[in-house]
mmCIF file of C-alpha atoms in Angstrom:
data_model
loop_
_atom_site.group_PDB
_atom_site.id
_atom_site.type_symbol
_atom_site.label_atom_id
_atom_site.label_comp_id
_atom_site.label_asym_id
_atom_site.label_seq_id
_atom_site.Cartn_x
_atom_site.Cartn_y
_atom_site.Cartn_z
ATOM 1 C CA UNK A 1 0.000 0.000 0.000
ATOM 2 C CA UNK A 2 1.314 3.434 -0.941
ATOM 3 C CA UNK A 3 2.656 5.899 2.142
ATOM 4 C CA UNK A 4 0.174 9.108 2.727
ATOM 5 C CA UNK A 5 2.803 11.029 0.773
ATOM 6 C CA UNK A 6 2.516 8.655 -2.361
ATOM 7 C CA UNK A 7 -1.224 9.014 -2.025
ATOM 8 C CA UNK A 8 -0.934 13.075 -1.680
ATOM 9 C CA UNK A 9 1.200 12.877 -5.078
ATOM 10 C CA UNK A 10 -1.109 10.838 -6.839
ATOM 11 C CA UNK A 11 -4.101 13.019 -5.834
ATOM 12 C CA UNK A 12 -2.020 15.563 -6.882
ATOM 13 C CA UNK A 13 -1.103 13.920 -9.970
ATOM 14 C CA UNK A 14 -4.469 13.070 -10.779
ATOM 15 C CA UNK A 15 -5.805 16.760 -10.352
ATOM 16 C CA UNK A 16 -2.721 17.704 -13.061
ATOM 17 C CA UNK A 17 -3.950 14.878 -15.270
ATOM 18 C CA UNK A 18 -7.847 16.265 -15.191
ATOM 19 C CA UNK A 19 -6.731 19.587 -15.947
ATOM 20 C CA UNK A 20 -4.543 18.777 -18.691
ATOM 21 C CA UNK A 21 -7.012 16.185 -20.507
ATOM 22 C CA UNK A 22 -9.529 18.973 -20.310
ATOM 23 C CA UNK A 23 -7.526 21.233 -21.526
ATOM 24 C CA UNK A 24 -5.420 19.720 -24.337
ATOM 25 C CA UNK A 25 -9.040 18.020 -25.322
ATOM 26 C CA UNK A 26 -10.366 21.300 -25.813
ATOM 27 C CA UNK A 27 -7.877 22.860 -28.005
ATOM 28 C CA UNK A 28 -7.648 19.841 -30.380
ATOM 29 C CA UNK A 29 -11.869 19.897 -30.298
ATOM 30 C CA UNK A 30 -11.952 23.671 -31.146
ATOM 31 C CA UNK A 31 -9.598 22.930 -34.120
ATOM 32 C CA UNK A 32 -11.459 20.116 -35.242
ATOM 33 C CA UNK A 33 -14.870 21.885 -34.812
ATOM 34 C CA UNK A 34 -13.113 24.785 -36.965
ATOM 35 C CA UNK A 35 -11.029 22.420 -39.613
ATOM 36 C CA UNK A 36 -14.859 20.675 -40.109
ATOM 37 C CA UNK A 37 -16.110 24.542 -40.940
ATOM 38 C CA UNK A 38 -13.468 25.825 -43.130
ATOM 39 C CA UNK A 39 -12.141 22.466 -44.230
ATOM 40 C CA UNK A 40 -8.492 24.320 -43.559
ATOM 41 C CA UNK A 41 -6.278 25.114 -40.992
ATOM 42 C CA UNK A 42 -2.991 26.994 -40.106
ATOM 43 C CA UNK A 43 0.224 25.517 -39.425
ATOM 44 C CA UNK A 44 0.125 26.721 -36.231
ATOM 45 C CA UNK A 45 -3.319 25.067 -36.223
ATOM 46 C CA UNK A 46 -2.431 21.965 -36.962
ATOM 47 C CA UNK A 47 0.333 21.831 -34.511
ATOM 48 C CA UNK A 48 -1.312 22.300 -31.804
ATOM 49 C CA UNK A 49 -4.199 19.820 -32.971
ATOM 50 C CA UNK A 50 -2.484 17.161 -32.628
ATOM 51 C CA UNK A 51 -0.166 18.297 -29.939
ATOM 52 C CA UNK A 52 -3.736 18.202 -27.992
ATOM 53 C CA UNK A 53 -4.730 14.602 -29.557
ATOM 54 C CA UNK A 54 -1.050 13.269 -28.185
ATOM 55 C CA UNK A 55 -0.671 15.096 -24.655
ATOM 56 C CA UNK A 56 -4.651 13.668 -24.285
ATOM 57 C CA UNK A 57 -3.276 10.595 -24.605
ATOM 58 C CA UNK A 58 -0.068 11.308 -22.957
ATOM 59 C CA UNK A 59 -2.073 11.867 -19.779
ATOM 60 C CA UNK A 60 -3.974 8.746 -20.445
ATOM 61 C CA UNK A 61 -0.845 6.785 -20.593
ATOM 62 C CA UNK A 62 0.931 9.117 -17.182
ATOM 63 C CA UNK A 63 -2.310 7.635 -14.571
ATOM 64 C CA UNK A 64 -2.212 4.260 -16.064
ATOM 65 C CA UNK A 65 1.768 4.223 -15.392
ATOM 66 C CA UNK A 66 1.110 5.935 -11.815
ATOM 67 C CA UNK A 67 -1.956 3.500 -10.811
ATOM 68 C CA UNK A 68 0.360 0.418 -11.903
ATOM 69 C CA UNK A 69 3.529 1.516 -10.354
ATOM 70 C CA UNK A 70 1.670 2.312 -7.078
ATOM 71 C CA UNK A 71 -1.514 -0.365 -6.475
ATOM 72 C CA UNK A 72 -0.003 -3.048 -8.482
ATOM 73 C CA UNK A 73 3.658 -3.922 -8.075
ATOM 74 C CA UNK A 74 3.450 -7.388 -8.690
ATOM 75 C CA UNK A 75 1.916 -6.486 -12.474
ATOM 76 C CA UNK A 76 5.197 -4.406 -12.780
ATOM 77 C CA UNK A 77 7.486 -7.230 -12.615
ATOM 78 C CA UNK A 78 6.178 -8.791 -15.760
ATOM 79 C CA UNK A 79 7.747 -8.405 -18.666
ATOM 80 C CA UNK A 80 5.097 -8.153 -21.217
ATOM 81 C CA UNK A 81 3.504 -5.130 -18.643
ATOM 82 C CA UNK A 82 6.636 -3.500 -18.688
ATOM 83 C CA UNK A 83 6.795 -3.578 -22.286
ATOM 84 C CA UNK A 84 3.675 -2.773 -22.988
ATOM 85 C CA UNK A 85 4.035 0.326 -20.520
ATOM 86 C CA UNK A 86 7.288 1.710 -21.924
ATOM 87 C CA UNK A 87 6.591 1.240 -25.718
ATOM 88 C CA UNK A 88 3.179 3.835 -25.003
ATOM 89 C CA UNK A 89 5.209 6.095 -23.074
ATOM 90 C CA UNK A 90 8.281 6.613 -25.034
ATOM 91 C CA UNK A 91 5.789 7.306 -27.979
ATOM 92 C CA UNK A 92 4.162 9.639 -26.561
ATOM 93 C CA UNK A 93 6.401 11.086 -24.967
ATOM 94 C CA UNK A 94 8.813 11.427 -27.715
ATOM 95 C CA UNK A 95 6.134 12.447 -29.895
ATOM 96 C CA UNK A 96 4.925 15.791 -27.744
ATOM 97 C CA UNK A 97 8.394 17.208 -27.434
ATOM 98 C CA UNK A 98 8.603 16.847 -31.064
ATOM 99 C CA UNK A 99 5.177 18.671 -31.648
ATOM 100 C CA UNK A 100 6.078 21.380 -28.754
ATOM 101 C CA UNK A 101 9.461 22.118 -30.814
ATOM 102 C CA UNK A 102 8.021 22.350 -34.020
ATOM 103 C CA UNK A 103 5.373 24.868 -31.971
ATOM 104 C CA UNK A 104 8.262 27.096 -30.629
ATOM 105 C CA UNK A 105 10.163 27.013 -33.983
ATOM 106 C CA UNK A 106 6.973 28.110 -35.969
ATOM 107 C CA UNK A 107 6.389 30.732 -33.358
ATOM 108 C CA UNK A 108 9.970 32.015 -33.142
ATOM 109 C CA UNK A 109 10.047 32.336 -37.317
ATOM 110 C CA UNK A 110 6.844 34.342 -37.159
ATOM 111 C CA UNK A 111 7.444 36.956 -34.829
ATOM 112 C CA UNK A 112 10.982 37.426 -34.632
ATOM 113 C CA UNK A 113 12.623 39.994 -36.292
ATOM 114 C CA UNK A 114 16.049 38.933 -37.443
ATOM 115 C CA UNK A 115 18.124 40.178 -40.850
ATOM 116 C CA UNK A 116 20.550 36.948 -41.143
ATOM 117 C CA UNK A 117 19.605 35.267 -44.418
ATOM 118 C CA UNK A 118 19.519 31.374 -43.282
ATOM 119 C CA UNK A 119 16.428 32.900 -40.665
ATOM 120 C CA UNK A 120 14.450 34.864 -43.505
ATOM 121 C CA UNK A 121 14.822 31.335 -45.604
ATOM 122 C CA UNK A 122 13.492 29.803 -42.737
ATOM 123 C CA UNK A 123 10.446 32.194 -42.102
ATOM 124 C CA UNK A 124 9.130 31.925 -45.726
ATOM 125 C CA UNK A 125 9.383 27.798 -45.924
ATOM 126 C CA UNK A 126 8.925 26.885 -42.350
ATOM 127 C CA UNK A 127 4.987 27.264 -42.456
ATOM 128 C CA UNK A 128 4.714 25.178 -45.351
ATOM 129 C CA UNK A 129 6.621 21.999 -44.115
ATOM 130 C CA UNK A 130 4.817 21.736 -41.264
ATOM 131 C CA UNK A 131 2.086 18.813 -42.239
ATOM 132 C CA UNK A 132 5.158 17.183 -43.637
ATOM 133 C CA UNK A 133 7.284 17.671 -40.613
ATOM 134 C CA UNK A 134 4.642 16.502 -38.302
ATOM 135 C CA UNK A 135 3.955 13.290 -40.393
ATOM 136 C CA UNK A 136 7.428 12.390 -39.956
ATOM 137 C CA UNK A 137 7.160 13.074 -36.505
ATOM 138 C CA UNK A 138 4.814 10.809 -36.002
ATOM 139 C CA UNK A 139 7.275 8.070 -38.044
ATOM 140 C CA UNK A 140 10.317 8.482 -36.485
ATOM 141 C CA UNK A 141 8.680 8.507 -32.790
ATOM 142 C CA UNK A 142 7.371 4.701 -33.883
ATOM 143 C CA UNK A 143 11.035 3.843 -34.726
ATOM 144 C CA UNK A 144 12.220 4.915 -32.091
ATOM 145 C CA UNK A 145 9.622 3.525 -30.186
ATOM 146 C CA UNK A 146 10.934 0.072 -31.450
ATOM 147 C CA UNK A 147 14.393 0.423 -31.849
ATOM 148 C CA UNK A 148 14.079 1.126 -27.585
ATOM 149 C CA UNK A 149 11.684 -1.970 -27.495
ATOM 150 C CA UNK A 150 14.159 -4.224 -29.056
ATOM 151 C CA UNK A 151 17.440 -2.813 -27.037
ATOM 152 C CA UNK A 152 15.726 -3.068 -23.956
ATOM 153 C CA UNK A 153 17.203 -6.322 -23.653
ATOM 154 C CA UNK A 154 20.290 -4.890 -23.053
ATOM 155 C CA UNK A 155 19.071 -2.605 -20.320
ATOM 156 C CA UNK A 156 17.566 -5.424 -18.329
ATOM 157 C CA UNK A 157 21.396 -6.933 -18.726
ATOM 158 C CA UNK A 158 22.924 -3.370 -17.405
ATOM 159 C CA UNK A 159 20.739 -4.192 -14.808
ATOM 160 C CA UNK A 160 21.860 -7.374 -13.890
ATOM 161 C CA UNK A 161 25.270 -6.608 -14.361
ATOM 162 C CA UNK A 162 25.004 -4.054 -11.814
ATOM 163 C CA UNK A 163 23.396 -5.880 -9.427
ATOM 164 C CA UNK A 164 26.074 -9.230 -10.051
ATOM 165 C CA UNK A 165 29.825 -8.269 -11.654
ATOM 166 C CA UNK A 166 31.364 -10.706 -13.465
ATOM 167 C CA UNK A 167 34.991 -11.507 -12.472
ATOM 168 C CA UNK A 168 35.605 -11.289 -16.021
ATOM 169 C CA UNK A 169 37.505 -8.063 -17.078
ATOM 170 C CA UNK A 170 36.563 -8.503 -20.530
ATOM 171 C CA UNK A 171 33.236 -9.185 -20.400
ATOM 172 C CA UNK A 172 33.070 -5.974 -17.837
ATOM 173 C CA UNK A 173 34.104 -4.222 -20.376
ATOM 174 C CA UNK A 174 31.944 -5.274 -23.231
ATOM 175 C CA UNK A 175 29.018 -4.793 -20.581
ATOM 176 C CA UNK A 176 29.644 -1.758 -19.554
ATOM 177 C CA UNK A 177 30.093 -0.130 -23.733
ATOM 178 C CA UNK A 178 26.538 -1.994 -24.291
ATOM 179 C CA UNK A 179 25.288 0.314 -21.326
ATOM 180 C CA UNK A 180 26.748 3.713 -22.605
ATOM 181 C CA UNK A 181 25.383 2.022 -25.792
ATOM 182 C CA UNK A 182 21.595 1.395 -24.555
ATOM 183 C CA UNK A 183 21.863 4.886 -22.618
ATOM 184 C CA UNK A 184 22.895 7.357 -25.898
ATOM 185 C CA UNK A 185 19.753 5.414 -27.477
ATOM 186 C CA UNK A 186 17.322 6.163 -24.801
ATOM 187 C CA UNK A 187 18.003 9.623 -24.309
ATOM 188 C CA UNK A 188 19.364 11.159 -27.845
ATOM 189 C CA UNK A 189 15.845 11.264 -29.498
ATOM 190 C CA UNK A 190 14.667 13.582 -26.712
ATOM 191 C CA UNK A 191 17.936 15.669 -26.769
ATOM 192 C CA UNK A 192 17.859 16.616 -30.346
ATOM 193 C CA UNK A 193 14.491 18.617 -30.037
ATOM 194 C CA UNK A 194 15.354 19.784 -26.752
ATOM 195 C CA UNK A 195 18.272 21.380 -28.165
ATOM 196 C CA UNK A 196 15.997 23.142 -30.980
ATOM 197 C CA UNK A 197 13.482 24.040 -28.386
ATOM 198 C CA UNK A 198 15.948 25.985 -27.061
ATOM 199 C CA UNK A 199 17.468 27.500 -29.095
ATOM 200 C CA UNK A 200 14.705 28.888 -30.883
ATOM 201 C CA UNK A 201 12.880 29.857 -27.632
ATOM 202 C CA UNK A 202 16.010 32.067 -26.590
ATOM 203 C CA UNK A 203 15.861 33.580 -30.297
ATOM 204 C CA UNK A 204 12.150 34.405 -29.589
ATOM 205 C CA UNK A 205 12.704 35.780 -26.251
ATOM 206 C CA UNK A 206 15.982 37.786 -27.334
ATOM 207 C CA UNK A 207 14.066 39.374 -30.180
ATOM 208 C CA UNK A 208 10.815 40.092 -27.825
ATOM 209 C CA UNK A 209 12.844 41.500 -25.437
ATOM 210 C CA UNK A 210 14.367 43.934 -27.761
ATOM 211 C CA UNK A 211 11.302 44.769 -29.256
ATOM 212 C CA UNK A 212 9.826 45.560 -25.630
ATOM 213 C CA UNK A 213 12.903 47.707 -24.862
ATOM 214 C CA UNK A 214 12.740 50.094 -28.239
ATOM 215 C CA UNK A 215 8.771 50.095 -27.500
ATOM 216 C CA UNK A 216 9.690 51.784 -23.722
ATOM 217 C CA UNK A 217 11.986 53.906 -25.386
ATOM 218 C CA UNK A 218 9.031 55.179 -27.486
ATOM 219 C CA UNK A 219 6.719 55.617 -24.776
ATOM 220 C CA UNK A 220 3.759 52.594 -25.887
ATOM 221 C CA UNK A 221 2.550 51.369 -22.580
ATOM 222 C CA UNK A 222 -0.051 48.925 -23.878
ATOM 223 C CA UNK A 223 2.509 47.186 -26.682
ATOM 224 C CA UNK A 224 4.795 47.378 -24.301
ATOM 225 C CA UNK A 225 2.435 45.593 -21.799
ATOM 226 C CA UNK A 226 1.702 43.029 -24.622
ATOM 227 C CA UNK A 227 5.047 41.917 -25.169
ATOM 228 C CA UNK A 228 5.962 41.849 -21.089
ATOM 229 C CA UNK A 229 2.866 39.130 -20.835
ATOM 230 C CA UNK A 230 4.238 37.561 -24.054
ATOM 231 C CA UNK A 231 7.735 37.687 -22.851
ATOM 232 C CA UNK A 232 6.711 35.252 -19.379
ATOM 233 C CA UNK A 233 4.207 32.970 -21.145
ATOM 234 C CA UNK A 234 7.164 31.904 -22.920
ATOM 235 C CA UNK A 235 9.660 32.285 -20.315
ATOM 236 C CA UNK A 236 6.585 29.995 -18.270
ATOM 237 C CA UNK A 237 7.031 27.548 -20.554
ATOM 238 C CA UNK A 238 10.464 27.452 -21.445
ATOM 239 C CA UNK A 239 10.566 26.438 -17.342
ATOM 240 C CA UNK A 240 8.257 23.936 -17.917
ATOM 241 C CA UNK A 241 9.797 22.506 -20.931
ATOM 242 C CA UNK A 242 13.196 21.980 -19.494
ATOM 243 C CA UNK A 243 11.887 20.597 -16.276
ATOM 244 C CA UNK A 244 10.123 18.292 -17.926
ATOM 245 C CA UNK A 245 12.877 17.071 -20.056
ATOM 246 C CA UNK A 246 14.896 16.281 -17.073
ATOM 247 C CA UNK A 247 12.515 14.399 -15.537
ATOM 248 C CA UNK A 248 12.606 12.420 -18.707
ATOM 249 C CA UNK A 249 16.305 11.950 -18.586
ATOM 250 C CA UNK A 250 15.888 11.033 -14.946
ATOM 251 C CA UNK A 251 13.142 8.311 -15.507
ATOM 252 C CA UNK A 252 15.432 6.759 -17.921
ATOM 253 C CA UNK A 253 17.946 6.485 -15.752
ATOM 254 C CA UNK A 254 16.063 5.702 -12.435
ATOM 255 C CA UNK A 255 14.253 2.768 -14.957
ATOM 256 C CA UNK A 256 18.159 1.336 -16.019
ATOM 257 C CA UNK A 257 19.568 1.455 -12.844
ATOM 258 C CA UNK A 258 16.855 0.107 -11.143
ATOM 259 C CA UNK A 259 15.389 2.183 -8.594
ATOM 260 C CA UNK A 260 12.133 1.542 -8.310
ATOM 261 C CA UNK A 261 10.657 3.626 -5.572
ATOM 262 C CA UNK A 262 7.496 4.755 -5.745
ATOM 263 C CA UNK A 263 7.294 8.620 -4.001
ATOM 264 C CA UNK A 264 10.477 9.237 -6.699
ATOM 265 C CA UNK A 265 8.163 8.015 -9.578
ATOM 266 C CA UNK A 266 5.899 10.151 -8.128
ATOM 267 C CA UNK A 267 7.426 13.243 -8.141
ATOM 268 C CA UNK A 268 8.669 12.741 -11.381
ATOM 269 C CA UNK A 269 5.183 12.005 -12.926
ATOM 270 C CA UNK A 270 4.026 15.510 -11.067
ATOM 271 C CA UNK A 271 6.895 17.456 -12.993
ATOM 272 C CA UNK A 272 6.119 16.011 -16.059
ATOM 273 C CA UNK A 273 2.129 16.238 -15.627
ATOM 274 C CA UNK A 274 2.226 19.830 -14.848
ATOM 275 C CA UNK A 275 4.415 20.612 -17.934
ATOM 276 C CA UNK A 276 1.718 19.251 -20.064
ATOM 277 C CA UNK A 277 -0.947 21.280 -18.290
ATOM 278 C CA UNK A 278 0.637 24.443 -17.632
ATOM 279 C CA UNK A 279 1.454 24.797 -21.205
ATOM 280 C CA UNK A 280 -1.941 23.922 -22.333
ATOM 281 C CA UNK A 281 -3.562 26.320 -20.094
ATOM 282 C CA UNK A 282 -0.830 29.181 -21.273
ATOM 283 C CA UNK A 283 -1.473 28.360 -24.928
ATOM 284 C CA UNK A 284 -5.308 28.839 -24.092
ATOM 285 C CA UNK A 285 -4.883 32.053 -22.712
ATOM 286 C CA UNK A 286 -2.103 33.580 -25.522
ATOM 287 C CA UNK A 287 -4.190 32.620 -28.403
ATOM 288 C CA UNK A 288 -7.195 35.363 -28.629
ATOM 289 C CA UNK A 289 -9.446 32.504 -30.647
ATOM 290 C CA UNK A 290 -9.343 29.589 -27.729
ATOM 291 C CA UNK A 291 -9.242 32.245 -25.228
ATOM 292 C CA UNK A 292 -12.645 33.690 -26.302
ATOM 293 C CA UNK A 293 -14.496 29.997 -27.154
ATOM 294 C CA UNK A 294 -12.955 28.916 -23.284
ATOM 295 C CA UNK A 295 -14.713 32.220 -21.949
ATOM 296 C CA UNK A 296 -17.889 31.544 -23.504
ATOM 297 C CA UNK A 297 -17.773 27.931 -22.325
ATOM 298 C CA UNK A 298 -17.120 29.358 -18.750
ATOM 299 C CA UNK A 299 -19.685 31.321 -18.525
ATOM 300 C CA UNK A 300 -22.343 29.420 -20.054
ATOM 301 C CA UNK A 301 -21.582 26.641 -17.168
ATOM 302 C CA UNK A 302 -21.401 29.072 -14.748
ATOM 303 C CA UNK A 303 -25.425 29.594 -15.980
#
């Protein structure tokens, strides 16, 4: 039975997992409900469609993984569970940071203002890859998806050649390349759009932040205002983003060196929950269109 402060974090957890369903369900509803009208959308559009479809499911797949880990240990320890657990979450998982890149890259070439040529290339053909880049998303989260699936053989041996060294020097070594081996593949395809997260973020934020200074200098409190709120939104979920990637990284390795306790998992599944939330409530309230239908929907429940 879990401890009263496992139980607090999975009440917890469960509260993040409500409010992100809800949320993420609603933007990728409003878009559909719109796409259905117009029978088109915008890249940005479509981005955060199906960011909405995968985080929905992402959540789906976060309280299934906290319920098992916590009420039904013994399920854990089987193989096909485990399996079955990890191949939905590193697709998911793997998927969304994709999708929130692509968001922050599409969002960085549309409002900021930079001369260098290699950016204005980017701005004009960026908007138009975007079904195509999201496709492949999709692809090459499945592969990676299996490739992890079929090396996780080697991390259950990492495991057990932690737990019992071999008085072989040899076949230390060999074990212990396999491991760096098993580790680069687990945490690479989440580093690579980390990496262009950020970077485009802090070319977004640099360029807002510029724009907000010259905009003091000329005295426009209300633009000025307007990039301030834009300027933490982002900087909101730039915090999110990153904390939530290191949970990720610290899963992995919790997972291959086999710690399995249960308030850690916890708290890791709370970091990551509240990244998927948070941003889904911030992209709510920056885009005028979701803001207004989630207004409407408030107060018509409120009578």
């Amino acid at each position: 039975m879990p401890t009263s402060y496992e139980f607090f974090g999975f009440i917890l957890l469960v509260i993040e997992t409500l409010i992100g369903m809800v949320a993420n369900g609603f933007i990728a509803i409003v878009n559909f409900i719109d796409w259905h009208r117009s029978r088109k959308l915008s890249p940005a559009d479509m981005i955060l469609s199906c960011l909405g479809l995968f985080r929905f499911a992402f959540h789906a797949v976060l309280i299934q993984s906290a319920i098992v880990n916590l009420y039904f240990m013994d399920a854990v320890r089987l193989t096909d569970v485990i399996l079955a657990g990890y191949s939905s979450w590193t697709f998911v998982t793997t998927t969304d940071l994709w999708f929130a890149t692509w968001l922050s890259v599409l969002y960085c070439v549309k409002i900021a203002n930079f001369s260098h040529p290699l950016f204005l290339q980017m701005k004009r053909r960026f908007p138009g890859l975007v079904p195509w880049l999201l496709l492949g998303t999709v692809g090459f989260s499945a592969i990676t998806t299996t490739v992890a699936i079929l090396g996780s053989s080697k991390m259950t041996k990492c495991n057990l050649f932690e737990s019992f060294p071999s008085n072989n020097s040899d076949s230390r070594i060999k074990m212990s390349n396999d491991c760096w081996y098993v580790a680069l593949l687990y945490t690479a395809p989440n580093f690579f759009p980390f990496m262009i997260f950020l970077s485009s973020s802090i070319l977004l934020l640099t360029s807002l932040w510029r724009h907000k200074n010259l905009l003091q200098s000329s005295a426009r409190d209300a633009s000025t205002e307007v990039h301030l709120n834009a300027i933490k939104a982002l900087a909101s979920f730039l915090i999110l983003y990153v904390s939530s990637f290191l949970m990720e990284i610290l899963s992995t390795l919790f997972y291959w060196i086999g710690i399995t306790d249960a308030w850690a998992l916890i708290l890791i599944l709370n970091v990551i929950a509240s990244y998927s939330s948070g941003h889904a409530v911030i992209l709510i309230f920056m885009n005028p269109r979701l803001k207004q239908k989630s207004i409407r929907i408030l107060h018509q429940l409120k009578c």
